[in-house]
Short mmCIF file of C-alpha atoms (C1' of nucleotides) in Angstrom, two decimals:
data_model
loop_
_atom_site.label_atom_id
_atom_site.label_comp_id
_atom_site.label_asym_id
_atom_site.label_seq_id
_atom_site.Cartn_x
_atom_site.Cartn_y
_atom_site.Cartn_z
CA MET A 1 78.28 170.70 95.42
CA SER A 2 80.06 170.71 92.13
CA LEU A 3 83.68 171.66 91.85
CA VAL A 4 83.30 174.66 89.61
CA ALA A 5 80.59 177.28 89.61
CA THR A 6 80.58 180.43 87.55
CA ARG A 7 78.04 183.13 87.09
CA PHE A 8 77.14 185.92 84.77
CA ALA A 9 75.83 188.94 86.62
CA PRO A 10 74.47 191.66 84.36
CA SER A 11 72.48 194.61 85.58
CA PRO A 12 69.17 194.94 83.78
CA THR A 13 69.65 198.58 82.91
CA GLY A 14 69.79 198.13 79.17
CA PRO A 15 70.02 195.51 76.46
CA LEU A 16 73.01 193.22 76.61
CA HIS A 17 75.80 194.22 74.30
CA ILE A 18 78.13 191.70 72.80
CA GLY A 19 80.86 192.37 75.31
CA GLY A 20 78.47 191.11 77.95
CA ILE A 21 77.52 188.16 75.81
CA ARG A 22 81.15 187.22 75.48
CA THR A 23 81.67 187.42 79.23
CA ALA A 24 78.65 185.18 79.65
CA LEU A 25 79.98 182.82 77.00
CA PHE A 26 83.38 182.51 78.65
CA ASN A 27 81.79 181.84 82.01
CA TRP A 28 79.46 179.29 80.54
CA LEU A 29 82.17 177.60 78.53
CA PHE A 30 84.49 177.47 81.50
CA SER A 31 81.91 175.82 83.69
CA LYS A 32 80.87 173.38 80.96
CA ASN A 33 84.49 172.52 80.33
CA ASN A 34 84.81 171.71 84.01
CA LYS A 35 81.47 169.98 84.20
CA GLY A 36 80.42 172.63 86.68
CA LYS A 37 77.51 174.97 87.18
CA PHE A 38 76.71 178.21 85.49
CA TYR A 39 74.32 180.66 87.08
CA LEU A 40 72.66 183.82 85.95
CA ARG A 41 72.31 186.58 88.49
CA ILE A 42 70.35 189.70 87.73
CA GLU A 43 71.93 192.59 89.61
CA ASP A 44 68.96 194.84 90.00
CA THR A 45 69.88 196.70 93.15
CA ASP A 46 69.78 199.99 91.28
CA LYS A 47 66.03 200.18 91.41
CA GLU A 48 65.76 203.35 89.40
CA ARG A 49 67.49 202.07 86.33
CA SER A 50 66.61 198.40 86.45
CA LYS A 51 63.78 197.34 84.20
CA ASP A 52 61.99 194.04 83.89
CA LYS A 53 61.94 194.31 80.15
CA TYR A 54 65.74 194.38 80.11
CA LYS A 55 65.88 191.37 82.34
CA ASP A 56 63.72 189.45 79.89
CA GLN A 57 65.75 190.73 76.98
CA ILE A 58 68.99 189.55 78.58
CA ILE A 59 67.61 186.09 79.17
CA GLU A 60 66.34 185.98 75.59
CA SER A 61 69.70 187.03 74.23
CA LEU A 62 71.56 184.38 76.16
CA LYS A 63 69.09 181.76 75.06
CA TRP A 64 69.46 182.82 71.46
CA ILE A 65 73.19 182.26 71.42
CA GLY A 66 72.82 178.94 73.18
CA ILE A 67 73.70 179.77 76.75
CA ASP A 68 71.48 178.20 79.36
CA HIS A 69 71.86 178.67 83.07
CA ASP A 70 71.46 176.23 85.90
CA ASP A 71 68.56 176.72 88.26
CA LYS A 72 66.28 179.68 88.08
CA GLU A 73 67.87 183.04 87.54
CA PHE A 74 68.95 184.63 90.76
CA ILE A 75 67.47 188.04 91.45
CA GLN A 76 69.85 190.03 93.54
CA SER A 77 67.30 192.36 95.09
CA GLU A 78 65.52 189.37 96.58
CA ASN A 79 68.53 188.75 98.74
CA ILE A 80 68.71 192.26 100.05
CA ASN A 81 67.99 191.29 103.65
CA ASN A 82 71.02 189.08 103.71
CA HIS A 83 73.15 191.89 102.37
CA LYS A 84 71.91 194.16 105.10
CA GLU A 85 72.57 191.55 107.71
CA ILE A 86 76.15 191.20 106.53
CA ALA A 87 76.55 194.96 106.61
CA GLU A 88 75.39 194.92 110.22
CA LYS A 89 77.83 192.18 111.01
CA LEU A 90 80.71 194.11 109.49
CA LEU A 91 79.66 197.14 111.45
CA LYS A 92 79.42 195.19 114.67
CA ASN A 93 82.80 193.58 114.19
CA GLY A 94 84.50 196.84 113.47
CA PHE A 95 85.14 196.31 109.79
CA ALA A 96 82.82 199.11 108.77
CA TYR A 97 81.57 202.39 110.13
CA LYS A 98 78.87 204.96 109.68
CA CYS A 99 79.88 208.05 107.80
CA TYR A 100 77.92 211.21 108.45
CA CYS A 101 79.54 213.40 105.86
CA SER A 102 77.08 215.43 103.88
CA GLU A 103 77.10 215.18 100.13
CA ASP A 104 78.39 218.72 99.99
CA GLU A 105 81.29 217.82 102.19
CA ILE A 106 82.26 214.97 99.89
CA LYS A 107 81.87 217.20 96.91
CA GLU A 108 84.19 219.72 98.45
CA GLN A 109 86.78 217.05 99.15
CA LYS A 110 86.59 215.98 95.57
CA GLU A 111 87.02 219.48 94.23
CA ASN A 112 89.96 220.10 96.50
CA ALA A 113 91.61 216.94 95.32
CA LYS A 114 91.06 217.99 91.75
CA LYS A 115 92.51 221.42 92.38
CA LYS A 116 95.61 219.98 93.94
CA GLY A 117 95.84 217.39 91.21
CA ILE A 118 95.83 214.54 93.68
CA PRO A 119 93.56 211.53 93.51
CA PHE A 120 90.38 211.69 95.50
CA VAL A 121 90.20 209.32 98.39
CA TYR A 122 87.54 209.94 100.99
CA ASN A 123 89.33 211.44 103.99
CA ARG A 124 88.05 208.78 106.38
CA LYS A 125 86.74 211.45 108.69
CA TRP A 126 84.27 209.16 110.47
CA ARG A 127 86.56 206.19 110.64
CA ASN A 128 87.49 207.43 114.02
CA PRO A 129 84.45 209.34 115.32
CA GLU A 130 86.00 210.32 118.59
CA GLY A 131 85.22 213.92 119.36
CA LEU A 132 82.89 214.24 116.41
CA GLU A 133 79.32 215.21 116.97
CA VAL A 134 76.81 213.11 115.06
CA PRO A 135 74.66 215.45 113.01
CA LYS A 136 70.93 214.84 113.50
CA ASP A 137 69.82 215.81 110.04
CA ILE A 138 72.08 213.48 108.12
CA LYS A 139 71.37 209.88 107.33
CA PRO A 140 74.69 208.08 107.32
CA VAL A 141 76.14 205.73 104.76
CA THR A 142 78.14 202.67 105.78
CA ARG A 143 81.75 202.58 104.71
CA PHE A 144 84.09 199.65 104.73
CA LYS A 145 87.23 200.13 106.78
CA SER A 146 89.77 199.62 104.06
CA LYS A 147 93.38 198.80 104.77
CA ILE A 148 95.43 201.97 104.85
CA SER A 149 98.95 200.73 104.44
CA GLY A 150 100.78 197.85 102.88
CA ASP A 151 100.46 196.16 99.54
CA ASN A 152 97.86 193.84 98.28
CA SER A 153 97.89 191.42 95.38
CA ILE A 154 95.66 189.00 93.61
CA GLU A 155 96.61 186.06 91.48
CA ASP A 156 94.46 186.54 88.44
CA LEU A 157 93.86 183.55 86.18
CA VAL A 158 94.17 185.69 83.09
CA GLN A 159 96.18 188.71 84.12
CA GLY A 160 98.63 187.00 86.37
CA LYS A 161 99.75 188.67 89.56
CA ILE A 162 98.36 192.17 90.09
CA ASN A 163 99.78 194.36 92.83
CA ILE A 164 98.28 197.42 94.32
CA SER A 165 99.10 199.64 97.23
CA ASN A 166 96.34 199.70 99.84
CA SER A 167 96.71 203.43 100.25
CA THR A 168 95.05 203.96 96.88
CA LEU A 169 91.88 202.23 98.04
CA GLU A 170 89.33 204.36 99.76
CA ASP A 171 86.84 203.47 102.43
CA PHE A 172 84.18 202.54 99.94
CA ILE A 173 80.49 202.62 100.64
CA ILE A 174 78.78 199.30 101.22
CA GLN A 175 75.41 200.63 102.28
CA ARG A 176 73.64 203.73 101.05
CA LYS A 177 71.91 206.19 103.28
CA ASP A 178 68.61 204.44 102.58
CA LEU A 179 70.32 201.31 103.92
CA THR A 180 70.29 199.50 100.58
CA PRO A 181 73.53 197.64 99.88
CA THR A 182 75.85 198.68 97.08
CA TYR A 183 77.36 196.48 94.44
CA GLN A 184 80.61 195.83 96.28
CA LEU A 185 78.74 194.24 99.16
CA SER A 186 75.94 192.49 97.30
CA ALA A 187 78.24 190.90 94.78
CA VAL A 188 80.44 189.44 97.46
CA VAL A 189 77.58 188.16 99.57
CA ASP A 190 75.83 186.59 96.61
CA ASP A 191 78.94 185.04 95.14
CA HIS A 192 79.61 183.50 98.51
CA GLU A 193 76.10 182.22 98.98
CA MET A 194 75.99 180.83 95.47
CA ASN A 195 79.28 179.05 96.08
CA ILE A 196 80.85 180.69 93.06
CA THR A 197 84.34 179.32 92.60
CA HIS A 198 85.47 181.37 89.60
CA VAL A 199 84.59 184.97 88.95
CA ILE A 200 85.17 185.66 85.27
CA ARG A 201 84.37 189.24 84.36
CA GLY A 202 85.55 192.21 82.35
CA ASP A 203 88.82 193.74 83.47
CA ASP A 204 87.02 196.97 84.25
CA HIS A 205 86.32 195.20 87.55
CA LYS A 206 89.95 194.68 88.41
CA ILE A 207 90.17 197.40 91.06
CA ASN A 208 86.88 196.26 92.58
CA THR A 209 88.49 192.94 93.25
CA PHE A 210 90.81 194.49 95.79
CA LYS A 211 87.90 196.05 97.61
CA GLN A 212 85.89 192.88 97.51
CA LYS A 213 88.82 190.80 98.61
CA GLN A 214 88.88 192.76 101.87
CA ILE A 215 85.23 191.99 102.49
CA TYR A 216 85.91 188.30 102.00
CA GLU A 217 88.76 188.52 104.46
CA ALA A 218 86.73 190.44 107.04
CA LEU A 219 84.05 187.78 106.88
CA ASN A 220 86.56 184.98 106.82
CA TRP A 221 85.07 183.67 103.60
CA LYS A 222 86.96 181.71 101.02
CA LEU A 223 88.09 183.89 98.16
CA PRO A 224 87.03 182.66 94.73
CA TYR A 225 89.42 182.59 91.80
CA PHE A 226 89.33 185.68 89.65
CA ALA A 227 89.81 185.96 85.92
CA HIS A 228 89.61 189.39 84.38
CA ILE A 229 89.20 189.23 80.67
CA PRO A 230 90.17 192.17 78.49
CA LEU A 231 87.40 194.33 77.19
CA ILE A 232 86.14 194.48 73.66
CA HIS A 233 86.75 197.82 72.04
CA SER A 234 84.62 199.48 69.45
CA GLU A 235 86.08 200.46 66.09
CA SER A 236 86.95 203.77 67.67
CA GLY A 237 89.11 202.00 70.24
CA SER A 238 87.32 202.55 73.52
CA LYS A 239 85.32 200.31 75.80
CA LEU A 240 82.18 199.00 74.17
CA SER A 241 79.22 200.69 75.72
CA LYS A 242 75.50 200.55 75.45
CA ARG A 243 75.65 203.72 73.47
CA ASP A 244 77.67 202.22 70.62
CA ASN A 245 75.74 201.42 67.52
CA ALA A 246 75.14 197.87 66.45
CA SER A 247 76.55 196.46 69.59
CA THR A 248 73.53 194.71 71.03
CA ILE A 249 72.59 191.19 70.15
CA ASP A 250 69.36 192.34 68.63
CA ASP A 251 71.21 194.45 66.11
CA TYR A 252 73.10 191.42 64.88
CA ILE A 253 69.99 189.30 64.74
CA LYS A 254 68.35 191.97 62.67
CA MET A 255 71.25 191.92 60.24
CA GLY A 256 70.64 188.24 59.68
CA ILE A 257 73.61 186.95 61.67
CA MET A 258 73.20 183.42 62.95
CA SER A 259 73.86 182.45 66.53
CA ASP A 260 76.54 179.91 65.66
CA ALA A 261 78.48 182.52 63.73
CA LEU A 262 78.32 185.10 66.47
CA ARG A 263 79.16 182.52 69.09
CA ASN A 264 82.19 181.42 67.10
CA TYR A 265 83.25 185.01 66.54
CA LEU A 266 83.00 185.93 70.19
CA LEU A 267 84.83 182.79 71.20
CA ARG A 268 87.82 183.71 69.06
CA LEU A 269 87.80 187.32 70.17
CA GLY A 270 90.37 187.31 72.93
CA TRP A 271 90.74 183.56 73.00
CA SER A 272 92.52 181.17 70.70
CA TYR A 273 93.40 177.55 70.32
CA LYS A 274 96.35 177.02 67.99
CA ASP A 275 95.36 177.92 64.45
CA LYS A 276 91.82 176.75 64.76
CA GLU A 277 89.17 179.18 63.57
CA ILE A 278 85.94 177.23 63.36
CA PHE A 279 84.58 175.63 66.50
CA THR A 280 81.42 173.66 66.90
CA LEU A 281 79.64 174.19 70.17
CA ASN A 282 80.97 170.93 71.52
CA GLU A 283 84.49 171.67 70.40
CA SER A 284 84.42 174.99 72.14
CA ILE A 285 83.27 173.35 75.36
CA GLU A 286 86.01 170.76 75.13
CA LEU A 287 88.79 173.14 74.23
CA PHE A 288 88.00 176.27 76.17
CA ASN A 289 90.34 177.29 78.93
CA LEU A 290 91.48 180.44 80.64
CA LYS A 291 95.05 179.97 79.49
CA GLY A 292 94.05 180.71 75.95
CA VAL A 293 92.61 184.08 76.88
CA GLY A 294 94.84 186.96 75.84
CA LYS A 295 95.58 190.01 77.93
CA SER A 296 95.09 192.76 75.42
CA PRO A 297 91.79 194.23 74.36
CA SER A 298 90.43 193.44 70.93
CA LYS A 299 88.54 195.45 68.42
CA LEU A 300 85.19 194.54 67.05
CA ASP A 301 85.36 193.59 63.37
CA ILE A 302 82.07 193.32 61.56
CA THR A 303 83.59 191.91 58.37
CA ARG A 304 84.88 189.00 60.38
CA ILE A 305 81.45 188.36 61.80
CA LEU A 306 80.04 188.48 58.30
CA SER A 307 82.58 186.07 56.95
CA LEU A 308 81.94 183.63 59.79
CA ASN A 309 78.24 183.95 59.13
CA GLU A 310 78.86 183.19 55.48
CA HIS A 311 80.73 180.08 56.50
CA TYR A 312 77.90 178.87 58.67
CA ILE A 313 75.29 179.62 56.01
CA LYS A 314 77.19 177.46 53.56
CA ASN A 315 77.69 174.60 55.95
CA ILE A 316 74.49 174.39 57.91
CA ASP A 317 71.90 171.75 57.19
CA GLU A 318 69.52 173.10 54.55
CA GLU A 319 66.34 172.29 56.43
CA LYS A 320 67.71 174.20 59.40
CA LEU A 321 68.67 177.10 57.20
CA LEU A 322 65.14 177.24 55.86
CA LYS A 323 63.80 177.35 59.39
CA LEU A 324 66.17 180.16 60.33
CA LEU A 325 65.27 182.06 57.21
CA LYS A 326 61.59 181.76 57.99
CA THR A 327 62.04 182.91 61.56
CA TYR A 328 64.14 185.78 60.36
CA SER A 329 61.62 186.78 57.72
CA SER A 330 58.64 186.72 59.99
CA ASN A 331 60.49 188.73 62.61
CA PHE A 332 62.00 191.39 60.42
CA LYS A 333 60.59 191.10 56.91
CA LYS A 334 57.49 189.49 55.52
CA GLU A 335 56.31 186.12 56.68
CA ILE A 336 57.13 183.34 54.22
CA ASP A 337 54.15 181.22 53.32
CA ASP A 338 54.50 177.48 53.94
CA ASN A 339 53.59 176.70 50.36
CA LYS A 340 56.92 178.19 49.34
CA ASN A 341 58.93 175.77 51.46
CA LYS A 342 59.51 173.21 48.76
CA GLN A 343 60.65 175.78 46.28
CA ILE A 344 63.02 177.45 48.70
CA ILE A 345 64.60 174.20 49.74
CA LYS A 346 65.20 173.50 46.08
CA SER A 347 66.81 176.88 45.63
CA ILE A 348 68.66 177.20 48.86
CA LYS A 349 71.64 175.32 47.43
CA PHE A 350 72.48 178.20 45.16
CA LEU A 351 70.96 180.99 47.21
CA LYS A 352 73.27 180.26 50.10
CA ASN A 353 76.32 180.50 47.87
CA LYS A 354 75.87 184.17 47.42
CA ALA A 355 74.82 185.17 50.89
CA LYS A 356 76.63 186.53 53.88
CA THR A 357 73.48 186.98 55.93
CA LEU A 358 69.95 185.66 56.18
CA GLU A 359 68.89 188.99 54.82
CA ASP A 360 70.94 188.33 51.65
CA ILE A 361 69.15 185.03 51.16
CA TYR A 362 65.85 186.73 51.70
CA GLN A 363 66.66 189.36 49.11
CA ASN A 364 67.89 186.91 46.53
CA ALA A 365 64.82 184.74 47.03
CA GLN A 366 62.46 187.56 46.23
CA TYR A 367 61.72 186.13 42.78
CA ILE A 368 60.33 183.06 44.53
CA LEU A 369 58.67 184.80 47.43
CA LYS A 370 56.82 187.37 45.37
CA ASP A 371 54.00 186.16 43.20
CA ASP A 372 53.97 189.30 41.15
CA ILE A 373 57.22 190.47 39.75
CA GLU A 374 57.56 194.18 39.43
CA ILE A 375 60.08 195.53 36.99
CA SER A 376 61.35 198.99 37.64
CA SER A 377 61.24 201.49 34.79
CA GLU A 378 65.01 201.51 34.75
CA TYR A 379 65.15 197.80 34.01
CA LEU A 380 62.16 197.95 31.74
CA LYS A 381 64.16 200.26 29.53
CA LEU A 382 66.73 197.55 29.09
CA LEU A 383 64.08 195.37 27.52
CA ASP A 384 64.18 196.87 24.04
CA ASP A 385 62.48 195.43 20.98
CA SER A 386 65.23 193.01 20.13
CA SER A 387 65.31 191.76 23.71
CA LYS A 388 61.59 191.28 23.61
CA ALA A 389 61.90 189.36 20.38
CA ILE A 390 64.44 187.08 22.01
CA LEU A 391 62.11 186.55 24.95
CA LYS A 392 59.29 185.72 22.57
CA ASP A 393 61.41 183.16 20.76
CA PHE A 394 62.49 181.70 24.06
CA THR A 395 58.89 181.44 25.19
CA LEU A 396 57.90 179.51 22.08
CA ASP A 397 60.70 177.02 22.50
CA PHE A 398 60.29 176.77 26.22
CA GLU A 399 56.62 175.89 25.92
CA LYS A 400 57.55 172.92 23.80
CA ILE A 401 60.00 171.44 26.26
CA ILE A 402 58.56 168.39 27.95
CA GLN A 403 61.40 167.71 30.32
CA ILE A 404 62.77 170.89 31.77
CA ASN A 405 66.40 170.44 32.69
CA LYS A 406 69.64 172.26 32.22
CA GLU A 407 70.58 170.36 29.06
CA ASN A 408 67.38 171.23 27.27
CA LEU A 409 67.57 174.83 28.35
CA GLU A 410 71.11 175.05 27.07
CA ILE A 411 69.99 173.87 23.65
CA ILE A 412 67.36 176.57 23.38
CA ILE A 413 69.61 179.33 24.61
CA LYS A 414 72.48 178.33 22.39
CA LYS A 415 70.13 178.42 19.43
CA LEU A 416 68.95 181.89 20.38
CA ILE A 417 72.50 183.16 20.79
CA GLU A 418 73.37 181.97 17.28
CA LYS A 419 70.21 183.23 15.69
CA ASN A 420 70.59 186.69 17.14
CA LYS A 421 74.35 186.83 16.75
CA THR A 422 74.73 187.76 20.40
CA ASN A 423 76.40 186.30 23.49
CA PHE A 424 75.00 184.64 26.57
CA LYS A 425 74.47 187.95 28.24
CA GLY A 426 72.29 189.10 25.33
CA VAL A 427 69.86 186.33 26.15
CA GLY A 428 70.52 185.95 29.84
CA GLN A 429 69.94 189.50 30.92
CA PRO A 430 66.48 189.97 29.39
CA LEU A 431 65.47 186.61 30.78
CA ARG A 432 66.70 187.52 34.24
CA ILE A 433 64.87 190.81 34.21
CA ALA A 434 61.68 189.27 32.97
CA LEU A 435 61.75 186.46 35.49
CA THR A 436 63.05 188.24 38.56
CA GLY A 437 62.69 191.96 37.97
CA SER A 438 66.34 192.40 38.73
CA LYS A 439 69.69 192.48 36.99
CA PHE A 440 71.27 190.57 39.82
CA GLY A 441 70.57 187.24 41.38
CA PRO A 442 71.09 183.53 40.95
CA GLY A 443 72.13 181.93 37.67
CA ILE A 444 69.61 181.86 34.85
CA TYR A 445 69.33 178.10 34.81
CA ASP A 446 68.89 178.01 38.54
CA ILE A 447 66.11 180.57 38.32
CA ILE A 448 64.20 178.77 35.61
CA LEU A 449 64.66 175.37 37.16
CA SER A 450 63.44 176.55 40.53
CA LEU A 451 60.27 178.10 39.14
CA ASP A 452 57.24 176.19 37.99
CA LYS A 453 56.94 175.92 34.19
CA ASN A 454 53.66 177.79 34.16
CA GLU A 455 55.11 180.46 36.38
CA VAL A 456 57.98 180.99 33.94
CA LEU A 457 55.56 181.27 31.05
CA LYS A 458 53.32 183.62 32.99
CA ARG A 459 56.19 185.96 33.71
CA LEU A 460 57.48 185.84 30.16
CA LYS A 461 54.10 186.50 28.63
CA LYS A 462 53.58 189.48 30.86
CA ILE A 463 56.43 191.19 29.07
CA ASN A 464 55.21 190.73 25.55
"C1'" G B 1 96.26 213.93 87.47
"C1'" G B 2 96.72 209.10 90.58
"C1'" U B 3 96.55 203.70 90.41
"C1'" C B 4 96.43 199.34 87.51
"C1'" C B 5 96.73 196.79 82.84
"C1'" C B 6 98.16 196.06 77.78
"C1'" A B 7 101.50 196.32 73.11
"C1'" U B 8 103.16 190.71 66.69
"C1'" C B 9 100.48 192.12 59.51
"C1'" G B 10 94.74 197.01 58.61
"C1'" U B 11 91.82 193.28 62.08
"C1'" C B 12 91.55 188.53 65.20
"C1'" U B 13 95.61 185.88 66.65
"C1'" A B 14 100.11 181.53 66.55
"C1'" A B 15 105.25 180.94 67.70
"C1'" C B 16 109.42 175.34 75.42
"C1'" G B 17 114.83 181.86 74.38
"C1'" G B 18 116.91 179.23 68.44
"C1'" U B 19 110.94 179.34 62.74
"C1'" U B 20 112.45 182.07 55.89
"C1'" A B 21 107.77 185.20 62.46
"C1'" G B 22 102.64 180.87 60.97
"C1'" G B 23 97.15 180.93 60.22
"C1'" A B 24 92.39 183.36 59.48
"C1'" C B 25 89.54 187.80 57.86
"C1'" A B 26 90.10 192.01 54.91
"C1'" G B 27 93.03 193.88 50.53
"C1'" G B 28 95.57 192.90 45.60
"C1'" U B 29 96.61 189.97 40.92
"C1'" G B 30 95.27 186.08 37.71
"C1'" G B 31 92.11 181.58 36.17
"C1'" U B 32 86.98 179.97 35.81
"C1'" U B 33 82.17 182.47 34.86
"C1'" U B 34 75.53 184.55 32.13
"C1'" U B 35 74.89 189.35 36.30
"C1'" C B 36 76.25 189.75 41.52
"C1'" A B 37 78.67 186.26 43.93
"C1'" A B 38 80.99 181.84 44.85
"C1'" U B 39 85.35 179.07 43.76
"C1'" C B 40 90.70 177.99 42.60
"C1'" A B 41 95.91 179.74 42.36
"C1'" C B 42 99.25 183.31 43.75
"C1'" C B 43 100.80 188.02 46.19
"C1'" U B 44 101.16 192.30 49.64
"C1'" A B 45 101.46 193.04 54.91
"C1'" A B 46 103.69 192.81 61.60
"C1'" U B 47 107.33 191.80 66.42
"C1'" C B 48 106.18 200.35 69.06
"C1'" G B 49 111.31 202.82 70.35
"C1'" G B 50 115.78 202.58 73.40
"C1'" G B 51 118.74 200.08 76.70
"C1'" G B 52 120.19 195.66 79.19
"C1'" U B 53 120.50 189.83 80.39
"C1'" U B 54 122.10 185.94 76.90
"C1'" C B 55 126.17 182.50 72.28
"C1'" G B 56 121.13 183.93 70.68
"C1'" A B 57 115.63 187.77 72.24
"C1'" U B 58 108.70 188.49 69.53
"C1'" U B 59 109.61 185.80 74.05
"C1'" C B 60 113.04 187.71 80.26
"C1'" C B 61 114.27 192.78 82.92
"C1'" C B 62 114.35 198.30 82.94
"C1'" C B 63 113.11 203.06 80.75
"C1'" G B 64 110.36 205.66 77.24
"C1'" U B 65 106.17 206.03 73.88
"C1'" G B 66 101.33 204.75 72.64
"C1'" G B 67 96.54 202.68 73.94
"C1'" G B 68 92.95 201.18 77.61
"C1'" A B 69 90.45 200.52 82.41
"C1'" C B 70 89.27 202.39 87.16
"C1'" C B 71 89.05 206.67 90.31
"C1'" G B 72 79.89 206.97 91.66
"C1'" C B 73 75.30 206.56 97.73
"C1'" C B 74 76.13 202.61 88.92
"C1'" A B 75 77.01 197.69 88.38
#
RNA sequence: GGUCCCAUCGUCUAACGGUUAGGACAGGUGGUUUUCAAUCACCUAAUCGGGGUUCGAUUCCCCGUGGGACCGCCA
């Protein structure tokens, strides 16, 4: 058994959002840093909302960002018999009891509490069933016999010591009326069976910890370490939810964000190491620790993601960038034909300098990717007679060039500028429009040099 | 409402109780430039408020204020 084991335990009730990805990342990083294990557990005990397609999507998302789990993923519902057995054991040993309250009764208690402005805590009616008659028409739930008095505390690896008064904890349900176990029970049983040593999760689970701790104690099981990391907030300032826009991994992939960039962004969101901003995967494994995790929630900042992405686009190996671009294009745009590879590699040096996303590269490479350049009427208007004359002159000179390079092109263009008493723009803009169909894009020399000579001539002649 | 947690530039964050409170992103100004960019130089910008403790608080304590999480037969 290894010293450290962590797990990521999402419920497959929707696509993973990046808060979840970050939790997974921190767990993964922590276990890698400690040369331990990292497991994935699919918490699918809510049968109505759990979907296989989400399970697959979650696994895909993790894989995309570079997180791999040890062993096969653990499916919580497959362990349901064990959960039930433990519930029985708790019942038998007096740590839990059957509660025959009807749903209406509970509802009434809740409304009363609301009216009085006091917090709702189930009134523990069936904790002591003496003198109560068991109703025949009600299937009972199983409740855990929570401590009523005293204080309780946990030593959290991120939050420090957290105290709570036991009186605020209710006798929570561990088994539904259909006898299926609830989260509080299943999570504890599975964490125990999987020998999880460190539970790293969002701090929305903080209160659960006190409930779960009591289950551990009742069973005489060793309590794992807990680390509750602060949540990621949306721009609006509240907990990131599945309903927020652009918060799933797929949304970022679609935007043309690369996994390294997102990984780096998520790493630095809530965690820091001195002044360091850029971390390779290996660096992040070596340097990650729980001490560096802050306590306050952080806001999602898309410009930061973009700027990190820009950094990675500029620094990644060009062959790899081409591969990513092609994957991106075939997934979300138009497939890039292999016969364009050589040309793109040649151009990627300057294309990547003006891109924040893969989509930007794709857009700026349109003049290469499209065999037929279309010029919108708006731009066509810019090509007046004098511009056309310049293009014609350029064509004549260009045809004569034997060795096409920047120096030779400069000579021609300089000559044209002088002859027409204009500036570089006077020559550059018509050329750009003729060759790319756009006013924006890479430098003129870059464009010409990256196109085949015949292709340049073809495009120029089409204008005149 | 109850319980718990949090609080440094707009954002992400540094700072053994002693720093001109640092960095990054964004923003601004200027240089370079054929468009858009990129790039280079420089600049703006923060310790939530009030009390303590201390020779000295961003840092420790208390109160307030603000924000968040939880309060499901969801996980």
